[in-house]
Amino acid sequence: MRNTRPLDFPRTRPTFIVLAVGAVVALILLFATVDPWLDKSGILVGGLDVHVYRDGAWRILHGRPLYTEPTFYGLLYTYTPFSALAFLPIERVPWAAVTDTWLAVNMVVLLGCVLLSWRILGYRIGRRLFGLSVLLTATCVFIEPVRTTLYYGQINLLLMLLVLWDFSRAPHSRGRGLGVGIAAGIKLVPSYFILQFLALRQWRSAATASGVLVATVVVSGVVLPADSRQYWTSTFFQSGRIAVDTHPANQSLRGAMAHLLGRPAPVWLWLILACVVATVSSTIVAALYRYGESLLAVTLAGLTACVISPYAWGHHWVWFVPLLVYLVHRAQYRRSWWIAAVALYVSIGAWAYHWSPTWVSIGVFLLPPSWPVSPILMNAYVIAYFAVLGCAGVLVRRLRRAVVDVGRLPERVDESQLLASSRPSSDVTVD
């Protein structure tokens, strides 16, 4: 639950300095390391995915099949039929302007995600916080999930914006769940948040999201009957259309198992472990939300959706952005949290992201795949996820103890004051 009264962001010069330095360093590193839109042979590389989206929209306008023929540059279309309808506005953008236009849109959406994260934390969006959000947005462009999303023209930031918009609203507000339903209609992974609504016992939001998702399937079935039939009866079950499980880019639990085993893991084993992880995560998410940690709750849910997916590219992990916002928020009460923020940033930065037959790199790790440690370190995002899951569990335990010390759970949970109330000191900090 969010605080009922918006809070003003603290006047902290160190925060401004840290984010200003981070923004400058991130932009310098980005322009110094990012590949150009075209490779040396003149073939388009940057904006590749958004051109696939545009080609999908072009195909349904011209009566061409979505799934039985290769699309742009021979790539296969893997999204739902409804996504092609949602991408129709992109088809109206001239081909040569698509990459840069979508890059600009993604930057605005990234800023929107940062601002919505502050809203979920209960802050009032004033000029000071907006300025800090611009700096934090610039700082985030160099973390690998965001860098890859911007570079390839992916849609993950927009899907995250829709989900955050839902969770920034009051639990019983009308239309809450609309964003999750639309996001799930475009790309099925966000449907995991329907389960989170159920775990939070927010039945109305879960019903709204489910209804909107079903509506996207019905609408696309009416408008695109052949493509819908092909997708839901065949394409949906062909996970190999994306890539093999053992690919270093597969930053999911299933991918980690394949990396460690050297071959695809048994499906039954992955399903059991994924269900266990989802159950543990949902329990922690519900507790976090109950104790007023709404942003960390939705962030953990987003990270969990990535880790239990059959295949998760690095750019799916844009949920590290609200996690960074949360850590900056925490650092306002205790500066030691800057250490956690910097550690996360370093571990997911776009320092040397690359893979080939001779080298593997995820985040800061650039190692020969023949090294014994490579199958472990190439799962950097999965490792980071379990670290976040464990820390969230510890936080829930501390909050539970603080509530016991207070004697009851107040209607308006201010977590920093809740923790401070259990200390003899009058200094209000967050531990």
CSV table of C-alpha atoms in Angstrom, one decimal:
chain,number,residue,atom,x,y,z
A,1,MET,CA,0.0,0.0,0.0
A,2,ARG,CA,1.2,3.5,-0.7
A,3,ASN,CA,1.4,6.4,1.7
A,4,THR,CA,-1.8,8.3,1.5
A,5,ARG,CA,-0.1,11.7,1.6
A,6,PRO,CA,2.7,12.4,-1.0
A,7,LEU,CA,6.1,13.0,0.6
A,8,ASP,CA,8.7,15.6,-0.5
A,9,PHE,CA,12.0,14.1,-1.6
A,10,PRO,CA,14.7,15.1,0.9
A,11,ARG,CA,17.0,18.0,0.0
A,12,THR,CA,20.3,16.0,-0.3
A,13,ARG,CA,23.2,17.5,-2.2
A,14,PRO,CA,25.2,14.2,-2.1
A,15,THR,CA,22.4,12.5,-4.0
A,16,PHE,CA,22.4,15.1,-6.7
A,17,ILE,CA,26.2,14.9,-7.0
A,18,VAL,CA,26.2,11.1,-7.2
A,19,LEU,CA,23.5,11.0,-9.9
A,20,ALA,CA,25.1,13.8,-11.8
A,21,VAL,CA,28.5,12.0,-11.9
A,22,GLY,CA,26.7,8.7,-12.7
A,23,ALA,CA,24.8,10.3,-15.6
A,24,VAL,CA,28.0,11.9,-17.1
A,25,VAL,CA,30.0,8.6,-16.7
A,26,ALA,CA,27.1,6.5,-18.2
A,27,LEU,CA,26.8,8.7,-21.3
A,28,ILE,CA,30.5,8.8,-21.9
A,29,LEU,CA,30.8,5.1,-21.6
A,30,LEU,CA,27.7,4.6,-23.7
A,31,PHE,CA,29.0,6.7,-26.6
A,32,ALA,CA,32.5,5.2,-26.2
A,33,THR,CA,31.4,1.6,-26.3
A,34,VAL,CA,28.1,1.3,-28.1
A,35,ASP,CA,28.1,-0.1,-31.7
A,36,PRO,CA,26.9,2.1,-34.5
A,37,TRP,CA,23.4,1.5,-36.1
A,38,LEU,CA,25.1,-0.1,-39.1
A,39,ASP,CA,27.9,-2.6,-39.1
A,40,LYS,CA,31.0,-2.4,-41.4
A,41,SER,CA,29.2,-4.0,-44.3
A,42,GLY,CA,26.3,-1.5,-44.1
A,43,ILE,CA,23.8,-3.9,-42.6
A,44,LEU,CA,21.4,-2.5,-40.1
A,45,VAL,CA,22.0,-3.7,-36.5
A,46,GLY,CA,20.7,-1.0,-34.2
A,47,GLY,CA,16.9,-0.9,-34.1
A,48,LEU,CA,16.7,-4.4,-35.4
A,49,ASP,CA,13.8,-5.5,-33.2
A,50,VAL,CA,11.6,-2.4,-33.8
A,51,HIS,CA,11.9,-3.1,-37.5
A,52,VAL,CA,10.7,-6.6,-36.9
A,53,TYR,CA,7.7,-5.0,-35.1
A,54,ARG,CA,7.1,-2.7,-38.0
A,55,ASP,CA,7.4,-5.6,-40.4
A,56,GLY,CA,4.8,-7.5,-38.4
A,57,ALA,CA,2.4,-4.6,-38.7
A,58,TRP,CA,3.1,-4.3,-42.4
A,59,ARG,CA,2.3,-8.0,-42.9
A,60,ILE,CA,-1.1,-7.9,-41.4
A,61,LEU,CA,-1.9,-4.7,-43.5
A,62,HIS,CA,-0.9,-6.5,-46.7
A,63,GLY,CA,-2.4,-9.9,-45.9
A,64,ARG,CA,0.9,-11.7,-45.3
A,65,PRO,CA,1.3,-14.5,-42.7
A,66,LEU,CA,3.0,-13.6,-39.4
A,67,TYR,CA,4.4,-16.9,-38.3
A,68,THR,CA,5.0,-19.1,-41.3
A,69,GLU,CA,7.4,-16.8,-43.1
A,70,PRO,CA,10.5,-15.0,-41.9
A,71,THR,CA,10.1,-11.3,-41.3
A,72,PHE,CA,12.8,-8.6,-41.3
A,73,TYR,CA,16.3,-10.0,-42.1
A,74,GLY,CA,15.0,-13.5,-41.9
A,75,LEU,CA,14.0,-13.3,-38.2
A,76,LEU,CA,10.9,-15.1,-37.0
A,77,TYR,CA,8.0,-13.2,-35.4
A,78,THR,CA,7.5,-14.5,-31.9
A,79,TYR,CA,4.9,-12.1,-30.3
A,80,THR,CA,1.2,-12.6,-30.1
A,81,PRO,CA,-1.2,-11.7,-32.9
A,82,PHE,CA,-2.5,-8.8,-30.8
A,83,SER,CA,1.0,-7.3,-30.7
A,84,ALA,CA,1.0,-6.9,-34.5
A,85,LEU,CA,-2.2,-4.8,-34.1
A,86,ALA,CA,-0.6,-2.8,-31.3
A,87,PHE,CA,2.4,-2.1,-33.5
A,88,LEU,CA,0.3,-0.6,-36.3
A,89,PRO,CA,1.3,3.0,-35.4
A,90,ILE,CA,5.0,2.1,-35.9
A,91,GLU,CA,4.2,1.1,-39.5
A,92,ARG,CA,3.2,4.7,-40.2
A,93,VAL,CA,6.7,5.9,-39.3
A,94,PRO,CA,9.0,6.0,-42.4
A,95,TRP,CA,11.4,3.1,-42.5
A,96,ALA,CA,14.6,5.3,-42.2
A,97,ALA,CA,13.2,7.1,-39.2
A,98,VAL,CA,12.0,4.1,-37.2
A,99,THR,CA,15.2,3.4,-35.3
A,100,ASP,CA,15.7,7.0,-34.0
A,101,THR,CA,12.0,7.6,-33.4
A,102,TRP,CA,11.7,4.5,-31.2
A,103,LEU,CA,14.9,5.4,-29.4
A,104,ALA,CA,13.4,8.7,-28.5
A,105,VAL,CA,10.2,7.1,-27.4
A,106,ASN,CA,12.1,4.6,-25.2
A,107,MET,CA,14.0,7.4,-23.5
A,108,VAL,CA,10.8,9.1,-22.6
A,109,VAL,CA,9.3,5.8,-21.4
A,110,LEU,CA,12.4,5.1,-19.3
A,111,LEU,CA,12.0,8.5,-17.6
A,112,GLY,CA,8.3,7.7,-17.1
A,113,CYS,CA,9.3,4.4,-15.4
A,114,VAL,CA,11.6,6.2,-13.0
A,115,LEU,CA,8.9,8.8,-12.1
A,116,LEU,CA,6.2,6.1,-11.6
A,117,SER,CA,8.7,4.3,-9.3
A,118,TRP,CA,8.9,7.5,-7.1
A,119,ARG,CA,5.1,7.7,-7.1
A,120,ILE,CA,4.8,4.1,-5.9
A,121,LEU,CA,7.2,5.1,-3.1
A,122,GLY,CA,4.8,7.8,-2.1
A,123,TYR,CA,6.9,10.9,-3.2
A,124,ARG,CA,5.5,14.1,-4.7
A,125,ILE,CA,6.9,14.7,-8.2
A,126,GLY,CA,8.2,18.2,-7.8
A,127,ARG,CA,10.9,20.1,-9.8
A,128,ARG,CA,13.7,18.7,-7.5
A,129,LEU,CA,12.7,15.1,-7.9
A,130,PHE,CA,12.0,15.5,-11.6
A,131,GLY,CA,15.5,16.8,-12.1
A,132,LEU,CA,17.0,13.9,-10.1
A,133,SER,CA,14.9,11.5,-12.2
A,134,VAL,CA,16.4,12.9,-15.4
A,135,LEU,CA,19.9,12.3,-14.0
A,136,LEU,CA,18.9,8.8,-12.8
A,137,THR,CA,17.4,8.1,-16.3
A,138,ALA,CA,20.7,9.1,-17.9
A,139,THR,CA,22.6,7.0,-15.5
A,140,CYS,CA,20.5,3.9,-16.3
A,141,VAL,CA,21.2,4.0,-20.1
A,142,PHE,CA,24.4,2.2,-19.5
A,143,ILE,CA,23.1,-0.8,-17.5
A,144,GLU,CA,23.0,-3.6,-20.0
A,145,PRO,CA,19.2,-4.4,-20.0
A,146,VAL,CA,18.5,-0.8,-20.8
A,147,ARG,CA,21.4,-0.3,-23.2
A,148,THR,CA,20.3,-3.4,-25.2
A,149,THR,CA,16.6,-2.3,-25.1
A,150,LEU,CA,17.6,1.1,-26.6
A,151,TYR,CA,20.0,-0.3,-29.1
A,152,TYR,CA,17.8,-3.0,-30.5
A,153,GLY,CA,14.6,-1.0,-30.2
A,154,GLN,CA,12.9,-3.4,-27.8
A,155,ILE,CA,9.5,-2.9,-26.1
A,156,ASN,CA,10.3,-4.1,-22.6
A,157,LEU,CA,10.5,-0.6,-21.1
A,158,LEU,CA,7.0,0.2,-22.4
A,159,LEU,CA,5.6,-3.1,-21.0
A,160,MET,CA,7.2,-2.2,-17.6
A,161,LEU,CA,5.6,1.3,-17.7
A,162,LEU,CA,2.2,-0.3,-18.1
A,163,VAL,CA,2.7,-2.5,-15.1
A,164,LEU,CA,4.1,0.2,-13.0
A,165,TRP,CA,1.2,2.5,-13.9
A,166,ASP,CA,-1.2,-0.2,-12.5
A,167,PHE,CA,0.7,-0.6,-9.3
A,168,SER,CA,1.0,3.2,-8.8
A,169,ARG,CA,-2.8,3.4,-8.5
A,170,ALA,CA,-4.9,2.7,-5.4
A,171,PRO,CA,-5.6,-1.0,-4.8
A,172,HIS,CA,-9.3,-0.7,-5.4
A,173,SER,CA,-9.3,2.0,-8.1
A,174,ARG,CA,-11.4,1.3,-11.2
A,175,GLY,CA,-9.4,0.1,-14.2
A,176,ARG,CA,-6.5,-1.1,-12.2
A,177,GLY,CA,-5.2,-4.1,-14.1
A,178,LEU,CA,-5.7,-2.6,-17.5
A,179,GLY,CA,-2.0,-2.0,-18.0
A,180,VAL,CA,-1.1,-5.5,-17.0
A,181,GLY,CA,-3.8,-6.9,-19.3
A,182,ILE,CA,-2.5,-4.9,-22.3
A,183,ALA,CA,1.1,-5.7,-21.6
A,184,ALA,CA,0.3,-9.4,-21.3
A,185,GLY,CA,-1.7,-9.2,-24.6
A,186,ILE,CA,1.4,-7.9,-26.4
A,187,LYS,CA,3.9,-10.2,-24.7
A,188,LEU,CA,2.8,-13.1,-22.5
A,189,VAL,CA,5.4,-12.7,-19.7
A,190,PRO,CA,3.6,-9.8,-18.0
A,191,SER,CA,0.7,-12.1,-17.4
A,192,TYR,CA,2.7,-13.3,-14.3
A,193,PHE,CA,1.4,-10.1,-12.6
A,194,ILE,CA,-2.1,-11.5,-12.7
A,195,LEU,CA,-0.8,-14.1,-10.3
A,196,GLN,CA,0.7,-11.4,-8.2
A,197,PHE,CA,-2.7,-9.6,-8.0
A,198,LEU,CA,-4.1,-12.9,-6.7
A,199,ALA,CA,-1.3,-13.3,-4.2
A,200,LEU,CA,-2.1,-9.8,-3.0
A,201,ARG,CA,-5.8,-10.7,-2.8
A,202,GLN,CA,-6.7,-7.9,-5.2
A,203,TRP,CA,-9.4,-9.8,-6.9
A,204,ARG,CA,-10.8,-6.9,-8.9
A,205,SER,CA,-7.4,-6.0,-10.4
A,206,ALA,CA,-6.8,-9.6,-11.2
A,207,ALA,CA,-10.2,-9.9,-12.9
A,208,THR,CA,-9.6,-6.7,-14.9
A,209,ALA,CA,-6.2,-7.8,-16.1
A,210,SER,CA,-7.5,-11.3,-17.0
A,211,GLY,CA,-10.5,-9.8,-18.8
A,212,VAL,CA,-8.3,-7.4,-20.8
A,213,LEU,CA,-5.9,-10.2,-21.7
A,214,VAL,CA,-8.8,-12.4,-22.9
A,215,ALA,CA,-10.2,-9.4,-24.9
A,216,THR,CA,-6.9,-9.0,-26.7
A,217,VAL,CA,-7.0,-12.7,-27.7
A,218,VAL,CA,-10.7,-12.4,-28.9
A,219,VAL,CA,-10.0,-9.2,-30.8
A,220,SER,CA,-7.0,-10.6,-32.6
A,221,GLY,CA,-8.9,-13.8,-33.3
A,222,VAL,CA,-11.6,-11.9,-35.0
A,223,VAL,CA,-9.3,-9.5,-37.0
A,224,LEU,CA,-6.5,-12.1,-37.7
A,225,PRO,CA,-8.2,-15.5,-37.6
A,226,ALA,CA,-5.5,-17.4,-39.5
A,227,ASP,CA,-2.6,-16.0,-37.6
A,228,SER,CA,-4.3,-16.5,-34.3
A,229,ARG,CA,-5.0,-20.1,-35.1
A,230,GLN,CA,-1.4,-20.6,-36.1
A,231,TYR,CA,0.0,-18.9,-33.0
A,232,TRP,CA,-2.2,-20.6,-30.3
A,233,THR,CA,-2.1,-24.1,-31.8
A,234,SER,CA,1.5,-24.2,-33.0
A,235,THR,CA,3.8,-21.3,-32.7
A,236,PHE,CA,3.1,-20.7,-29.0
A,237,PHE,CA,4.6,-24.2,-28.2
A,238,GLN,CA,7.8,-23.7,-30.3
A,239,SER,CA,10.3,-22.3,-27.8
A,240,GLY,CA,13.1,-23.1,-30.2
A,241,ARG,CA,12.0,-20.2,-32.4
A,242,ILE,CA,13.8,-17.9,-30.0
A,243,ALA,CA,17.1,-19.7,-29.4
A,244,VAL,CA,18.5,-22.8,-27.7
A,245,ASP,CA,18.4,-23.0,-23.9
A,246,THR,CA,22.2,-23.2,-23.7
A,247,HIS,CA,22.7,-19.9,-25.4
A,248,PRO,CA,24.7,-17.5,-23.1
A,249,ALA,CA,22.1,-14.8,-23.6
A,250,ASN,CA,19.4,-16.9,-21.9
A,251,GLN,CA,19.4,-15.2,-18.5
A,252,SER,CA,16.6,-17.3,-16.9
A,253,LEU,CA,16.5,-20.2,-14.5
A,254,ARG,CA,16.1,-22.6,-17.4
A,255,GLY,CA,19.0,-21.1,-19.1
A,256,ALA,CA,21.2,-21.3,-16.0
A,257,MET,CA,20.4,-25.0,-15.6
A,258,ALA,CA,21.3,-25.5,-19.3
A,259,HIS,CA,24.6,-23.6,-18.8
A,260,LEU,CA,25.6,-25.6,-15.8
A,261,LEU,CA,24.6,-29.0,-17.3
A,262,GLY,CA,26.0,-28.2,-20.7
A,263,ARG,CA,22.7,-29.3,-22.3
A,264,PRO,CA,19.0,-28.4,-22.0
A,265,ALA,CA,17.6,-29.3,-18.6
A,266,PRO,CA,14.6,-31.7,-18.4
A,267,VAL,CA,11.3,-29.7,-18.7
A,268,TRP,CA,9.8,-31.4,-15.6
A,269,LEU,CA,12.8,-30.3,-13.5
A,270,TRP,CA,12.6,-26.7,-14.7
A,271,LEU,CA,8.9,-26.6,-14.0
A,272,ILE,CA,9.3,-27.8,-10.5
A,273,LEU,CA,12.0,-25.3,-9.7
A,274,ALA,CA,10.2,-22.5,-11.4
A,275,CYS,CA,7.1,-23.2,-9.3
A,276,VAL,CA,9.1,-23.3,-6.1
A,277,VAL,CA,10.8,-20.0,-7.0
A,278,ALA,CA,7.5,-18.4,-7.9
A,279,THR,CA,5.8,-19.5,-4.7
A,280,VAL,CA,8.6,-18.2,-2.5
A,281,SER,CA,8.7,-14.9,-4.4
A,282,SER,CA,4.9,-14.5,-4.2
A,283,THR,CA,5.0,-15.0,-0.5
A,284,ILE,CA,7.7,-12.4,0.0
A,285,VAL,CA,6.0,-10.0,-2.5
A,286,ALA,CA,2.7,-10.2,-0.5
A,287,ALA,CA,4.5,-9.6,2.8
A,288,LEU,CA,6.5,-6.6,1.3
A,289,TYR,CA,3.2,-5.1,0.0
A,290,ARG,CA,1.5,-5.6,3.3
A,291,TYR,CA,4.3,-3.7,5.1
A,292,GLY,CA,4.2,-0.8,2.7
A,293,GLU,CA,7.2,-1.8,0.5
A,294,SER,CA,5.1,-1.5,-2.7
A,295,LEU,CA,7.9,-0.7,-5.1
A,296,LEU,CA,10.2,-3.5,-4.0
A,297,ALA,CA,7.2,-5.8,-4.2
A,298,VAL,CA,6.4,-5.1,-7.8
A,299,THR,CA,10.1,-5.0,-8.7
A,300,LEU,CA,10.7,-8.4,-7.2
A,301,ALA,CA,7.6,-9.7,-9.1
A,302,GLY,CA,9.0,-8.3,-12.3
A,303,LEU,CA,12.4,-9.9,-11.8
A,304,THR,CA,10.7,-13.2,-10.9
A,305,ALA,CA,8.8,-13.1,-14.2
A,306,CYS,CA,12.1,-12.9,-16.0
A,307,VAL,CA,13.8,-15.7,-14.0
A,308,ILE,CA,11.0,-18.3,-14.4
A,309,SER,CA,10.5,-17.6,-18.1
A,310,PRO,CA,11.6,-20.3,-20.5
A,311,TYR,CA,13.9,-17.9,-22.2
A,312,ALA,CA,14.9,-14.4,-20.9
A,313,TRP,CA,17.1,-12.2,-23.0
A,314,GLY,CA,19.2,-9.7,-21.1
A,315,HIS,CA,17.0,-6.8,-22.2
A,316,HIS,CA,14.0,-8.5,-20.4
A,317,TRP,CA,15.7,-7.5,-17.1
A,318,VAL,CA,14.8,-3.8,-17.3
A,319,TRP,CA,13.2,-4.4,-13.8
A,320,PHE,CA,16.7,-3.5,-12.5
A,321,VAL,CA,15.7,0.2,-13.1
A,322,PRO,CA,13.0,0.4,-10.4
A,323,LEU,CA,15.3,-1.6,-8.1
A,324,LEU,CA,17.9,1.2,-8.6
A,325,VAL,CA,15.3,3.8,-7.8
A,326,TYR,CA,14.5,1.8,-4.6
A,327,LEU,CA,18.1,1.7,-3.6
A,328,VAL,CA,18.5,5.5,-4.1
A,329,HIS,CA,15.4,6.0,-2.0
A,330,ARG,CA,16.9,3.8,0.8
A,331,ALA,CA,20.2,5.7,0.5
A,332,GLN,CA,18.4,8.9,1.6
A,333,TYR,CA,17.9,7.3,5.1
A,334,ARG,CA,21.2,5.5,5.3
A,335,ARG,CA,24.1,6.3,3.0
A,336,SER,CA,25.5,2.7,3.2
A,337,TRP,CA,22.8,1.8,0.7
A,338,TRP,CA,24.8,3.6,-1.9
A,339,ILE,CA,27.2,0.6,-1.7
A,340,ALA,CA,24.3,-1.7,-2.8
A,341,ALA,CA,23.3,0.7,-5.6
A,342,VAL,CA,26.9,0.9,-6.9
A,343,ALA,CA,27.4,-2.9,-6.6
A,344,LEU,CA,24.2,-3.5,-8.6
A,345,TYR,CA,25.2,-1.0,-11.2
A,346,VAL,CA,28.7,-2.4,-11.7
A,347,SER,CA,27.4,-6.0,-11.9
A,348,ILE,CA,24.8,-5.2,-14.7
A,349,GLY,CA,26.7,-2.5,-16.5
A,350,ALA,CA,27.3,-2.8,-20.3
A,351,TRP,CA,31.1,-3.1,-19.8
A,352,ALA,CA,31.9,-5.8,-22.3
A,353,TYR,CA,28.7,-7.6,-23.3
A,354,HIS,CA,29.6,-10.1,-25.9
A,355,TRP,CA,29.6,-13.8,-26.7
A,356,SER,CA,31.3,-15.9,-29.5
A,357,PRO,CA,32.8,-19.3,-29.8
A,358,THR,CA,35.8,-18.1,-27.9
A,359,TRP,CA,34.5,-15.6,-25.4
A,360,VAL,CA,31.5,-15.2,-23.1
A,361,SER,CA,30.6,-12.0,-21.4
A,362,ILE,CA,27.6,-11.1,-19.2
A,363,GLY,CA,28.0,-7.8,-17.4
A,364,VAL,CA,31.6,-7.4,-16.2
A,365,PHE,CA,32.5,-11.0,-16.9
A,366,LEU,CA,34.6,-11.5,-20.1
A,367,LEU,CA,35.8,-15.1,-19.9
A,368,PRO,CA,36.8,-18.0,-22.2
A,369,PRO,CA,33.9,-20.5,-22.1
A,370,SER,CA,36.4,-23.3,-21.5
A,371,TRP,CA,37.1,-21.9,-18.0
A,372,PRO,CA,35.4,-24.0,-15.3
A,373,VAL,CA,33.9,-20.8,-13.7
A,374,SER,CA,32.4,-19.5,-16.9
A,375,PRO,CA,29.1,-21.6,-16.7
A,376,ILE,CA,28.5,-20.1,-13.3
A,377,LEU,CA,29.4,-16.4,-14.0
A,378,MET,CA,27.6,-16.3,-17.3
A,379,ASN,CA,24.3,-16.4,-15.2
A,380,ALA,CA,25.0,-13.0,-13.7
A,381,TYR,CA,21.3,-11.8,-13.8
A,382,VAL,CA,20.1,-15.0,-12.2
A,383,ILE,CA,22.7,-14.7,-9.5
A,384,ALA,CA,21.7,-11.1,-8.9
A,385,TYR,CA,18.0,-12.2,-8.7
A,386,PHE,CA,18.6,-14.7,-6.0
A,387,ALA,CA,20.6,-12.1,-4.1
A,388,VAL,CA,17.7,-9.7,-4.3
A,389,LEU,CA,15.2,-12.4,-3.3
A,390,GLY,CA,17.3,-13.3,-0.3
A,391,CYS,CA,17.7,-9.7,0.8
A,392,ALA,CA,14.0,-9.1,0.4
A,393,GLY,CA,13.3,-12.1,2.6
A,394,VAL,CA,15.6,-10.7,5.3
A,395,LEU,CA,13.8,-7.3,5.0
A,396,VAL,CA,10.5,-9.0,5.5
A,397,ARG,CA,11.7,-10.7,8.7
A,398,ARG,CA,13.0,-7.4,10.0
A,399,LEU,CA,9.7,-5.6,9.3
A,400,ARG,CA,7.8,-8.4,10.9
A,401,ARG,CA,9.9,-8.0,14.1
A,402,ALA,CA,9.4,-4.2,14.0
A,403,VAL,CA,5.7,-4.7,13.8
A,404,VAL,CA,5.7,-7.0,16.8
A,405,ASP,CA,7.7,-4.4,18.7
A,406,VAL,CA,5.3,-1.7,17.8
A,407,GLY,CA,2.4,-3.9,18.8
A,408,ARG,CA,0.2,-3.5,15.7
A,409,LEU,CA,0.3,-2.7,12.0
A,410,PRO,CA,-0.8,0.9,11.5
A,411,GLU,CA,-3.1,1.8,8.6
A,412,ARG,CA,-0.5,4.1,7.0
A,413,VAL,CA,2.7,2.2,7.0
A,414,ASP,CA,5.8,4.4,6.9
A,415,GLU,CA,8.5,1.8,6.8
A,416,SER,CA,11.4,4.1,7.8
A,417,GLN,CA,9.4,5.3,10.9
A,418,LEU,CA,8.3,1.7,11.6
A,419,LEU,CA,11.9,0.4,11.8
A,420,ALA,CA,13.0,3.5,13.8
A,421,SER,CA,10.3,3.0,16.4
A,422,SER,CA,12.0,-0.2,17.5
A,423,ARG,CA,15.3,1.6,18.3
A,424,PRO,CA,16.2,3.6,21.4
A,425,SER,CA,17.8,6.3,19.2
A,426,SER,CA,15.7,9.2,18.0
A,427,ASP,CA,17.5,9.2,14.6
A,428,VAL,CA,15.1,8.0,12.0
A,429,THR,CA,17.0,5.7,9.6
A,430,VAL,CA,16.3,2.7,7.5
A,431,ASP,CA,18.3,-0.4,8.2
